[in-house]
CSV table of C-alpha atoms in Angstrom, one decimal:
chain,number,residue,atom,x,y,z
A,1,MET,CA,-12.7,-22.2,24.1
A,2,PRO,CA,-15.8,-19.9,23.6
A,3,ALA,CA,-19.1,-21.8,23.5
A,4,ASP,CA,-20.5,-19.7,20.7
A,5,THR,CA,-19.7,-19.7,17.0
A,6,ILE,CA,-19.2,-16.5,15.0
A,7,ALA,CA,-19.9,-15.7,11.4
A,8,ALA,CA,-19.2,-12.8,9.2
A,9,LEU,CA,-18.4,-11.7,5.7
A,10,ALA,CA,-14.6,-12.0,5.3
A,11,THR,CA,-14.3,-10.2,1.9
A,12,GLY,CA,-15.1,-6.6,1.1
A,13,ALA,CA,-18.6,-5.3,1.3
A,14,GLY,CA,-20.4,-4.5,-2.0
A,15,ARG,CA,-21.0,-6.1,-5.3
A,16,ALA,CA,-18.3,-8.6,-6.3
A,17,GLY,CA,-17.8,-11.8,-8.3
A,18,VAL,CA,-17.1,-13.8,-5.2
A,19,ALA,CA,-17.8,-13.3,-1.5
A,20,ILE,CA,-16.5,-15.4,1.4
A,21,VAL,CA,-18.5,-15.9,4.6
A,22,ARG,CA,-16.3,-17.2,7.4
A,23,VAL,CA,-17.5,-19.2,10.4
A,24,SER,CA,-15.4,-20.0,13.5
A,25,GLY,CA,-16.1,-21.9,16.6
A,26,PRO,CA,-17.2,-25.4,17.9
A,27,HIS,CA,-20.3,-25.4,15.7
A,28,ALA,CA,-18.6,-24.5,12.4
A,29,GLY,CA,-18.8,-28.0,11.1
A,30,ALA,CA,-22.5,-28.3,12.1
A,31,CYS,CA,-23.1,-25.1,10.1
A,32,LEU,CA,-21.8,-26.8,7.0
A,33,ASP,CA,-23.9,-29.8,7.7
A,34,ALA,CA,-27.1,-27.8,8.2
A,35,LEU,CA,-26.8,-25.6,5.1
A,36,THR,CA,-25.7,-28.4,2.7
A,37,GLN,CA,-27.4,-31.6,4.0
A,38,LYS,CA,-24.5,-33.5,2.6
A,39,PRO,CA,-21.4,-35.2,4.0
A,40,ARG,CA,-18.9,-32.7,5.4
A,41,PRO,CA,-16.1,-31.8,2.9
A,42,LYS,CA,-12.6,-33.3,3.6
A,43,PRO,CA,-10.4,-30.9,5.7
A,44,HIS,CA,-8.8,-28.1,3.7
A,45,ARG,CA,-10.4,-29.2,0.4
A,46,ALA,CA,-12.8,-27.0,-1.5
A,47,THR,CA,-16.0,-28.8,-2.5
A,48,VAL,CA,-18.9,-27.7,-4.6
A,49,ARG,CA,-22.1,-27.5,-2.5
A,50,THR,CA,-25.6,-26.1,-2.7
A,51,PHE,CA,-26.4,-23.9,0.3
A,52,MET,CA,-29.9,-23.8,1.7
A,53,HIS,CA,-31.7,-22.2,4.6
A,54,PRO,CA,-31.7,-24.7,7.5
A,55,HIS,CA,-35.4,-24.1,8.3
A,56,THR,CA,-37.1,-23.3,5.1
A,57,ARG,CA,-34.9,-25.4,2.8
A,58,GLU,CA,-35.0,-22.6,0.3
A,59,GLN,CA,-31.9,-22.6,-1.9
A,60,ILE,CA,-29.5,-19.6,-1.3
A,61,ASP,CA,-26.7,-20.2,-3.8
A,62,GLU,CA,-24.3,-22.8,-5.1
A,63,GLY,CA,-20.6,-22.3,-4.4
A,64,LEU,CA,-17.6,-23.8,-2.6
A,65,ALA,CA,-17.5,-25.1,0.9
A,66,LEU,CA,-14.3,-25.6,3.0
A,67,PHE,CA,-13.8,-27.0,6.4
A,68,MET,CA,-10.6,-26.5,8.5
A,69,PRO,CA,-10.7,-28.4,11.8
A,70,SER,CA,-9.0,-27.2,15.0
A,71,PRO,CA,-6.1,-26.5,15.5
A,72,ASN,CA,-5.1,-26.1,11.8
A,73,SER,CA,-7.0,-23.0,11.0
A,74,PHE,CA,-6.5,-19.2,11.2
A,75,THR,CA,-8.3,-18.9,14.6
A,76,GLY,CA,-7.2,-22.3,16.0
A,77,GLU,CA,-10.8,-23.3,16.2
A,78,ASP,CA,-13.0,-25.3,13.7
A,79,VAL,CA,-13.5,-22.9,10.8
A,80,ALA,CA,-15.9,-23.2,7.8
A,81,GLU,CA,-15.9,-21.0,4.8
A,82,PHE,CA,-18.7,-20.5,2.3
A,83,GLN,CA,-17.6,-19.1,-1.1
A,84,VAL,CA,-20.6,-17.8,-3.0
A,85,HIS,CA,-21.5,-15.2,-5.7
A,86,GLY,CA,-20.9,-11.7,-4.4
A,87,GLY,CA,-24.3,-10.2,-4.6
A,88,GLY,CA,-25.5,-8.4,-1.6
A,89,ALA,CA,-28.7,-10.4,-1.4
A,90,ILE,CA,-26.9,-13.7,-1.4
A,91,VAL,CA,-24.5,-12.7,1.3
A,92,ALA,CA,-27.4,-11.3,3.5
A,93,ALA,CA,-29.4,-14.5,3.0
A,94,LEU,CA,-26.4,-16.7,3.8
A,95,ILE,CA,-25.6,-14.8,7.0
A,96,ASP,CA,-29.2,-14.9,8.0
A,97,ALA,CA,-29.3,-18.6,7.6
A,98,LEU,CA,-26.2,-19.1,9.7
A,99,THR,CA,-27.3,-16.9,12.5
A,100,ALA,CA,-30.6,-18.7,12.6
A,101,LEU,CA,-28.7,-21.8,13.9
A,102,PRO,CA,-28.3,-22.3,17.6
A,103,ASN,CA,-25.2,-20.8,19.2
A,104,VAL,CA,-24.2,-18.9,16.1
A,105,ARG,CA,-24.0,-15.1,16.1
A,106,LEU,CA,-22.5,-12.3,14.0
A,107,ALA,CA,-18.9,-11.6,14.8
A,108,GLU,CA,-17.7,-8.4,16.4
A,109,PRO,CA,-15.0,-6.3,14.8
A,110,GLY,CA,-11.6,-8.0,15.0
A,111,GLU,CA,-13.1,-11.1,16.7
A,112,PHE,CA,-11.6,-13.7,14.3
A,113,THR,CA,-8.1,-12.2,14.8
A,114,ARG,CA,-8.7,-12.0,18.6
A,115,ARG,CA,-9.6,-15.6,18.7
A,116,ALA,CA,-6.4,-16.4,16.8
A,117,PHE,CA,-4.4,-14.5,19.4
A,118,GLU,CA,-6.2,-16.2,22.3
A,119,HIS,CA,-5.5,-19.6,20.8
A,120,GLY,CA,-1.8,-18.8,20.3
A,121,LYS,CA,-1.8,-18.7,16.5
A,122,LEU,CA,-0.2,-15.2,16.5
A,123,ASP,CA,1.0,-12.6,19.0
A,124,LEU,CA,-0.2,-9.0,19.3
A,125,THR,CA,2.4,-7.6,16.9
A,126,GLN,CA,1.2,-10.0,14.2
A,127,ALA,CA,-2.4,-9.2,15.0
A,128,GLU,CA,-1.6,-5.5,14.5
A,129,ALA,CA,0.3,-6.4,11.3
A,130,ILE,CA,-2.9,-8.0,9.9
A,131,ALA,CA,-4.7,-4.6,10.4
A,132,ASP,CA,-1.8,-2.9,8.6
A,133,LEU,CA,-1.9,-5.4,5.7
A,134,VAL,CA,-5.6,-4.7,5.3
A,135,ASP,CA,-5.0,-0.9,5.4
A,136,ALA,CA,-1.9,-1.0,3.2
A,137,GLU,CA,-2.2,1.3,0.2
A,138,THR,CA,1.4,1.5,-0.9
A,139,GLU,CA,4.2,-0.9,-1.7
A,140,GLY,CA,6.2,0.3,1.3
A,141,GLN,CA,3.3,-0.2,3.7
A,142,ARG,CA,2.7,-3.7,2.3
A,143,LYS,CA,6.3,-4.8,2.7
A,144,GLN,CA,6.6,-3.4,6.2
A,145,ALA,CA,3.3,-5.0,7.4
A,146,LEU,CA,4.3,-8.3,5.9
A,147,ARG,CA,7.6,-8.4,7.7
A,148,GLN,CA,5.9,-7.7,11.0
A,149,PHE,CA,3.2,-10.4,10.2
A,150,ARG,CA,6.0,-12.9,9.6
A,151,GLY,CA,7.2,-12.2,13.1
A,152,ALA,CA,10.2,-9.9,12.6
A,153,LEU,CA,9.4,-7.7,15.6
A,154,GLU,CA,8.3,-10.6,17.7
A,155,ASN,CA,11.6,-12.3,17.1
A,156,ARG,CA,13.5,-9.2,18.2
A,157,ILE,CA,11.4,-8.8,21.3
A,158,GLU,CA,12.0,-12.5,22.2
A,159,GLN,CA,15.7,-12.0,21.9
A,160,TRP,CA,15.6,-9.1,24.3
A,161,ARG,CA,13.3,-11.0,26.6
A,162,SER,CA,15.7,-13.9,26.7
A,163,ALA,CA,18.6,-11.6,27.6
A,164,LEU,CA,16.5,-10.0,30.3
A,165,ILE,CA,15.5,-13.3,31.8
A,166,ARG,CA,19.2,-14.1,32.0
A,167,ILE,CA,19.9,-10.8,33.8
A,168,MET,CA,16.9,-11.4,36.2
A,169,ALA,CA,18.2,-14.9,37.0
A,170,LEU,CA,21.5,-13.5,38.3
A,171,CYS,CA,19.7,-11.1,40.6
A,172,GLU,CA,17.1,-13.5,41.8
A,173,ALA,CA,19.7,-16.1,42.5
A,174,GLU,CA,21.5,-13.8,44.9
A,175,ILE,CA,18.3,-12.8,46.6
A,176,ASP,CA,16.7,-16.3,47.0
A,177,PHE,CA,19.8,-18.4,47.7
A,178,PRO,CA,22.1,-16.3,49.9
A,179,ASP,CA,23.3,-19.4,51.8
A,180,GLU,CA,24.2,-21.4,48.7
A,181,ASP,CA,27.7,-21.8,47.4
A,182,LEU,CA,27.3,-19.1,44.7
A,183,PRO,CA,29.9,-16.6,43.5
A,184,ASP,CA,30.2,-13.4,45.5
A,185,GLN,CA,28.2,-10.4,44.3
A,186,LEU,CA,26.6,-12.5,41.6
A,187,ALA,CA,24.1,-9.7,40.7
A,188,GLN,CA,27.0,-7.4,39.8
A,189,THR,CA,27.9,-9.7,36.9
A,190,ALA,CA,24.6,-8.6,35.4
A,191,ARG,CA,25.8,-5.0,34.9
A,192,PRO,CA,27.6,-5.6,31.6
A,193,LEU,CA,24.6,-7.5,30.3
A,194,ILE,CA,22.3,-4.6,31.3
A,195,ALA,CA,24.6,-2.1,29.6
A,196,SER,CA,24.6,-4.2,26.4
A,197,LEU,CA,20.9,-4.6,26.3
A,198,SER,CA,20.3,-0.9,27.1
A,199,VAL,CA,22.6,0.1,24.2
A,200,GLU,CA,20.7,-2.2,21.8
A,201,LEU,CA,17.3,-0.8,22.9
A,202,ALA,CA,18.5,2.8,22.6
A,203,SER,CA,19.8,2.1,19.1
A,204,PHE,CA,16.5,0.5,18.1
A,205,LEU,CA,14.6,3.6,19.4
A,206,ASP,CA,16.9,6.0,17.5
A,207,ASP,CA,15.3,5.3,14.1
A,208,ALA,CA,13.8,8.7,13.3
A,209,HIS,CA,10.3,7.1,13.6
A,210,ARG,CA,10.8,5.5,10.3
A,211,GLY,CA,8.3,2.7,10.8
A,212,GLU,CA,5.5,5.0,12.0
A,213,ARG,CA,6.1,7.3,9.0
A,214,VAL,CA,5.7,4.4,6.6
A,215,ARG,CA,2.3,3.7,8.2
A,216,ASP,CA,1.1,7.3,8.6
A,217,GLY,CA,2.9,9.1,5.8
A,218,PHE,CA,5.9,11.3,5.1
A,219,ARG,CA,4.9,15.0,5.7
A,220,ILE,CA,6.0,17.9,3.5
A,221,ALA,CA,5.1,21.5,4.2
A,222,ILE,CA,5.2,24.1,1.4
A,223,ILE,CA,6.0,27.5,2.9
A,224,GLY,CA,6.8,31.0,1.7
A,225,ALA,CA,5.6,34.5,1.3
A,226,PRO,CA,2.1,35.4,-0.1
A,227,ASN,CA,1.9,35.0,-3.9
A,228,ALA,CA,5.2,33.2,-4.1
A,229,GLY,CA,3.4,30.3,-6.0
A,230,LYS,CA,2.8,27.8,-3.1
A,231,SER,CA,-0.7,26.9,-4.1
A,232,SER,CA,0.2,26.6,-7.8
A,233,LEU,CA,3.1,24.3,-6.8
A,234,LEU,CA,0.7,22.1,-4.8
A,235,ASN,CA,-1.7,21.8,-7.7
A,236,ALA,CA,1.2,21.0,-10.1
A,237,LEU,CA,2.4,18.2,-7.8
A,238,ALA,CA,-1.1,16.9,-7.1
A,239,LYS,CA,-2.1,17.2,-10.8
A,240,ARG,CA,-5.4,18.7,-9.9
A,241,GLU,CA,-6.9,21.9,-8.5
A,242,ALA,CA,-6.5,21.1,-4.9
A,243,ALA,CA,-5.9,24.7,-3.7
A,244,ILE,CA,-7.4,28.0,-4.8
A,245,VAL,CA,-4.9,30.1,-6.8
A,246,SER,CA,-5.4,33.9,-6.9
A,247,ASP,CA,-3.3,37.1,-7.4
A,248,ILE,CA,-4.8,38.4,-4.1
A,249,PRO,CA,-2.3,38.0,-1.3
A,250,GLY,CA,-3.4,35.9,1.6
A,251,THR,CA,-5.8,33.7,-0.3
A,252,THR,CA,-4.7,30.6,1.6
A,253,ARG,CA,-5.4,31.0,5.3
A,254,ASP,CA,-5.7,27.4,6.5
A,255,ILE,CA,-3.7,24.3,5.6
A,256,VAL,CA,-4.7,22.5,2.4
A,257,GLU,CA,-3.3,19.0,2.4
A,258,VAL,CA,-3.0,16.5,-0.4
A,259,ARG,CA,-2.1,12.8,-0.1
A,260,MET,CA,0.2,11.3,-2.8
A,261,VAL,CA,2.2,8.1,-3.3
A,262,LEU,CA,5.9,8.8,-4.0
A,263,ALA,CA,8.6,6.2,-4.2
A,264,GLY,CA,6.1,3.6,-3.0
A,265,TYR,CA,5.3,5.5,0.2
A,266,PRO,CA,2.4,7.6,1.4
A,267,VAL,CA,3.2,11.3,1.4
A,268,TRP,CA,1.2,14.3,2.7
A,269,ILE,CA,1.9,17.6,1.1
A,270,ALA,CA,0.5,20.7,2.8
A,271,ASP,CA,0.0,24.2,1.3
A,272,THR,CA,0.2,26.8,4.0
A,273,ALA,CA,-0.7,30.4,4.6
A,274,GLY,CA,1.8,33.0,3.3
A,275,LEU,CA,4.4,34.0,5.9
A,276,ARG,CA,4.2,37.8,6.6
A,277,GLU,CA,3.1,40.2,9.2
A,278,ALA,CA,-0.6,39.4,9.6
A,279,SER,CA,-3.2,42.1,9.0
A,280,ASP,CA,-5.9,40.5,11.1
A,281,ALA,CA,-6.5,37.8,13.6
A,282,ILE,CA,-7.6,35.1,11.1
A,283,GLU,CA,-4.5,35.6,9.0
A,284,ALA,CA,-2.3,35.6,12.2
A,285,GLU,CA,-3.8,32.2,13.0
A,286,GLY,CA,-3.1,30.9,9.5
A,287,VAL,CA,0.6,32.1,9.8
A,288,ARG,CA,0.8,30.4,13.2
A,289,ARG,CA,-0.5,27.1,11.8
A,290,ALA,CA,1.9,27.4,8.8
A,291,LEU,CA,4.9,27.7,11.1
A,292,GLU,CA,3.7,24.9,13.3
A,293,ARG,CA,3.3,22.6,10.3
A,294,ALA,CA,6.7,23.6,9.0
A,295,ARG,CA,8.2,22.7,12.4
A,296,ASP,CA,6.6,19.3,12.5
A,297,ALA,CA,7.2,18.4,8.8
A,298,ASP,CA,9.7,15.8,7.7
A,299,LEU,CA,10.7,18.1,4.8
A,300,ARG,CA,10.0,21.7,4.0
A,301,ILE,CA,9.8,23.2,0.5
A,302,GLY,CA,10.3,26.9,0.6
A,303,VAL,CA,8.8,28.7,-2.4
A,304,ILE,CA,10.6,32.0,-3.3
A,305,ASP,CA,9.5,34.3,-6.1
A,306,SER,CA,12.6,34.5,-8.4
A,307,ARG,CA,12.3,38.3,-8.4
A,308,GLU,CA,12.5,38.4,-4.6
A,309,THR,CA,15.5,37.8,-2.2
A,310,ALA,CA,13.8,36.8,1.1
A,311,ILE,CA,14.1,33.1,2.0
A,312,PRO,CA,11.8,31.8,4.8
A,313,ASP,CA,13.6,31.6,8.1
A,314,ALA,CA,11.6,28.4,8.8
A,315,LEU,CA,13.6,26.4,6.3
A,316,ALA,CA,16.3,24.2,7.8
A,317,ALA,CA,19.5,22.7,6.4
A,318,HIS,CA,18.8,20.1,3.6
A,319,ASP,CA,15.4,21.5,2.9
A,320,ILE,CA,14.5,22.5,-0.7
A,321,ALA,CA,14.3,26.1,-1.9
A,322,VAL,CA,12.1,26.4,-5.0
A,323,PHE,CA,12.7,29.5,-7.0
A,324,SER,CA,9.4,30.0,-8.7
A,325,LYS,CA,8.2,31.9,-11.8
A,326,VAL,CA,11.5,31.5,-13.7
A,327,ASP,CA,9.5,32.1,-16.8
A,328,LEU,CA,9.3,35.8,-15.7
A,329,ALA,CA,12.8,36.2,-14.3
A,330,ALA,CA,16.0,34.3,-13.4
A,331,PRO,CA,16.4,33.5,-9.6
A,332,HIS,CA,17.9,36.5,-7.8
A,333,ALA,CA,21.7,36.0,-7.3
A,334,ASP,CA,21.6,37.0,-3.6
A,335,ALA,CA,18.8,34.6,-2.8
A,336,MET,CA,20.6,31.7,-4.6
A,337,ARG,CA,23.8,32.5,-2.7
A,338,GLU,CA,21.9,32.5,0.6
A,339,ALA,CA,20.3,29.2,-0.2
A,340,ARG,CA,23.6,27.6,-0.8
A,341,THR,CA,25.1,29.1,2.4
A,342,ARG,CA,22.2,27.7,4.4
A,343,ASP,CA,22.7,24.3,2.9
A,344,LEU,CA,19.4,24.4,1.1
A,345,GLU,CA,18.8,22.6,-2.2
A,346,PRO,CA,18.0,25.3,-4.8
A,347,ARG,CA,15.6,24.4,-7.6
A,348,PRO,CA,14.4,26.8,-10.3
A,349,LEU,CA,10.9,26.1,-11.4
A,350,SER,CA,8.0,27.4,-13.4
A,351,VAL,CA,4.5,26.0,-12.9
A,352,ARG,CA,3.3,27.9,-15.9
A,353,THR,CA,5.7,26.2,-18.3
A,354,GLY,CA,6.4,23.0,-16.3
A,355,GLU,CA,10.1,23.7,-16.2
A,356,GLY,CA,11.6,22.0,-13.2
A,357,VAL,CA,8.4,20.4,-11.9
A,358,ALA,CA,9.4,16.8,-12.9
A,359,ALA,CA,12.9,17.3,-11.5
A,360,LEU,CA,11.4,18.5,-8.2
A,361,VAL,CA,9.2,15.4,-8.0
A,362,VAL,CA,12.3,13.2,-8.5
A,363,ALA,CA,14.2,15.0,-5.8
A,364,VAL,CA,11.3,14.7,-3.4
A,365,GLU,CA,11.0,10.9,-4.2
A,366,GLN,CA,14.7,10.5,-3.4
A,367,ARG,CA,14.2,12.3,-0.1
A,368,VAL,CA,11.2,10.1,0.8
A,369,ALA,CA,13.0,6.9,-0.2
A,370,ALA,CA,16.1,7.9,1.8
A,371,ALA,CA,14.1,8.6,4.9
A,372,LEU,CA,11.7,5.6,4.8
A,373,ALA,CA,13.5,2.8,2.9
A,374,SER,CA,15.4,0.6,5.3
A,375,GLU,CA,16.8,-2.9,5.5
A,376,GLU,CA,15.8,-3.1,9.2
A,377,ALA,CA,13.7,-6.2,9.4
A,378,ALA,CA,11.6,-5.1,12.4
A,379,PRO,CA,11.0,-1.4,12.6
A,380,ILE,CA,8.8,0.2,15.3
A,381,THR,CA,5.5,0.7,13.6
A,382,ARG,CA,3.2,2.0,16.4
A,383,ALA,CA,3.4,4.5,19.2
A,384,ARG,CA,2.4,1.6,21.6
A,385,HIS,CA,5.5,-0.3,20.7
A,386,ARG,CA,7.7,2.7,21.1
A,387,ALA,CA,6.3,3.7,24.5
A,388,LEU,CA,6.8,0.2,25.9
A,389,ILE,CA,10.4,-0.1,24.6
A,390,GLU,CA,11.1,3.3,26.1
A,391,GLU,CA,9.6,2.0,29.3
A,392,THR,CA,11.8,-1.1,29.2
A,393,HIS,CA,14.9,1.0,28.6
A,394,ALA,CA,14.1,3.3,31.5
A,395,ALA,CA,13.5,0.4,33.8
A,396,LEU,CA,16.9,-1.1,32.8
A,397,THR,CA,18.6,2.2,33.5
A,398,ARG,CA,17.0,2.3,37.0
A,399,ALA,CA,18.0,-1.3,37.6
A,400,ASP,CA,21.6,-0.6,36.8
A,401,ALA,CA,21.7,2.3,39.2
A,402,ALA,CA,19.9,0.2,41.9
A,403,LEU,CA,22.5,-2.5,41.8
A,404,GLU,CA,24.7,-0.1,43.8
A,405,GLU,CA,22.3,-0.5,46.7
A,406,GLY,CA,21.6,-4.2,46.3
A,407,ALA,CA,20.0,-6.9,44.1
A,408,GLU,CA,16.5,-6.5,45.7
A,409,LEU,CA,15.9,-3.0,44.3
A,410,ALA,CA,17.3,-3.9,40.9
A,411,ALA,CA,15.2,-7.0,40.7
A,412,GLU,CA,12.0,-5.0,40.9
A,413,ASP,CA,13.0,-2.7,38.0
A,414,LEU,CA,14.0,-5.7,36.0
A,415,ARG,CA,10.6,-7.2,36.5
A,416,LEU,CA,9.0,-4.0,35.3
A,417,ALA,CA,11.2,-4.1,32.2
A,418,ALA,CA,10.2,-7.7,31.5
A,419,ARG,CA,6.5,-6.7,32.0
A,420,ALA,CA,6.8,-3.9,29.5
A,421,LEU,CA,8.4,-6.1,26.9
A,422,GLY,CA,5.8,-8.7,27.5
A,423,ARG,CA,3.0,-6.3,26.8
A,424,ILE,CA,4.3,-5.6,23.3
A,425,THR,CA,3.7,-9.2,22.2
A,426,GLY,CA,0.9,-9.9,24.6
A,427,ARG,CA,2.5,-12.3,27.0
A,428,VAL,CA,1.3,-10.5,30.1
A,429,ASP,CA,-1.1,-7.8,31.1
A,430,VAL,CA,-2.9,-7.5,27.8
A,431,GLU,CA,-6.6,-7.3,28.8
A,432,ASP,CA,-6.5,-3.5,29.1
A,433,ILE,CA,-5.2,-3.1,25.5
A,434,LEU,CA,-7.0,-5.9,23.7
A,435,GLY,CA,-10.2,-4.0,23.2
A,436,GLU,CA,-8.5,-1.0,21.7
A,437,ILE,CA,-6.4,-3.0,19.3
A,438,PHE,CA,-9.1,-5.3,18.0
A,439,SER,CA,-11.8,-2.6,17.8
A,440,ARG,CA,-9.9,-1.1,14.8
A,441,PHE,CA,-10.6,-4.2,12.7
A,442,CYS,CA,-13.4,-4.5,10.3
A,443,ILE,CA,-16.1,-7.1,10.7
A,444,GLY,CA,-14.9,-10.4,9.2
A,445,LYS,CA,-11.3,-10.2,10.2
């Protein structure tokens, strides 16, 4: 257990009705004693107290004091909380009073959560879920982060780990006890188990990166020829003047991106440069970026002037083809026919009159929900998780092939697979990733 005690504001910075200052460590109880000069509150019971500076005895504020002794606290250490009025001067004076005590210092980013991990109160996936809960801005993000915090991914990893331990035991037994009365070729009996686990891991990885997209956002690219109405469509969807609209072709040369919430999920919609033969180097770069964004997008919306027939080649099957400016002309029959042939969803629309805009939003919401909504209890939410599961799967594949040569070679790959799984939850080899994970936290968490 660390010898020092940490303190920090646990609620958001700025003016508020209530602020909570959290203290964790072996001297947490002594902090309460020093600032109240009264008997320590009963564990887990909020008690009204007057808080004073321990040296000057100047009154700081009156509020609620709580004491949560080890191990029944968030960090697993003794924890004290001071609930005071949320003025900045009060919070600053309270933290100054606490850090004036011996062995008490200001917490580093993520240190409360790191101490909870080090005391076995949660694993790394749950620690990451706390960061996701703090950052959650949509209902979909909140639900996903809460499932992970409750141990959904940890439980799945532990199931795989148990299966892997069983497989390793078969190989290790053949290696370590060759003279015992064991079945012949014991390690070979592990092959069906390896195959089963490999299939399960491959299936888990084949999720179209759903969990990461819930965290980072569903990406939509608006593409089309110059003056087709792309920027006007972006503004209509965003309900604000996000992009410059002009009759001059090539006005948009770089990507203009707007973040929205659709169907309870974060969505990034990008207006891109008009697709045509570029007249200069700057426009050529804009076209290149437009095509790159279209290639990487989860959904493309192609905007076609209803008076024209050319449909962007960058559109793929199941993308949306918006036929704009229907207040000026009906969509060209040849273009509509091509859209249906290419399995695109045609949608007539006029930004000027509003015709079709609401229906397009509904269609996009349906696409987003279909792509991101899932009953999967434990999706992959971070690139770190995906890379380690891929590493585990690759090691299992090598182990299966190595069994042809003998249990010794296979055993090494199985150990590598177990090591990769362990790094997801933090069971082994975590020191090199702890700093990166917890540095993303705000002070006080």
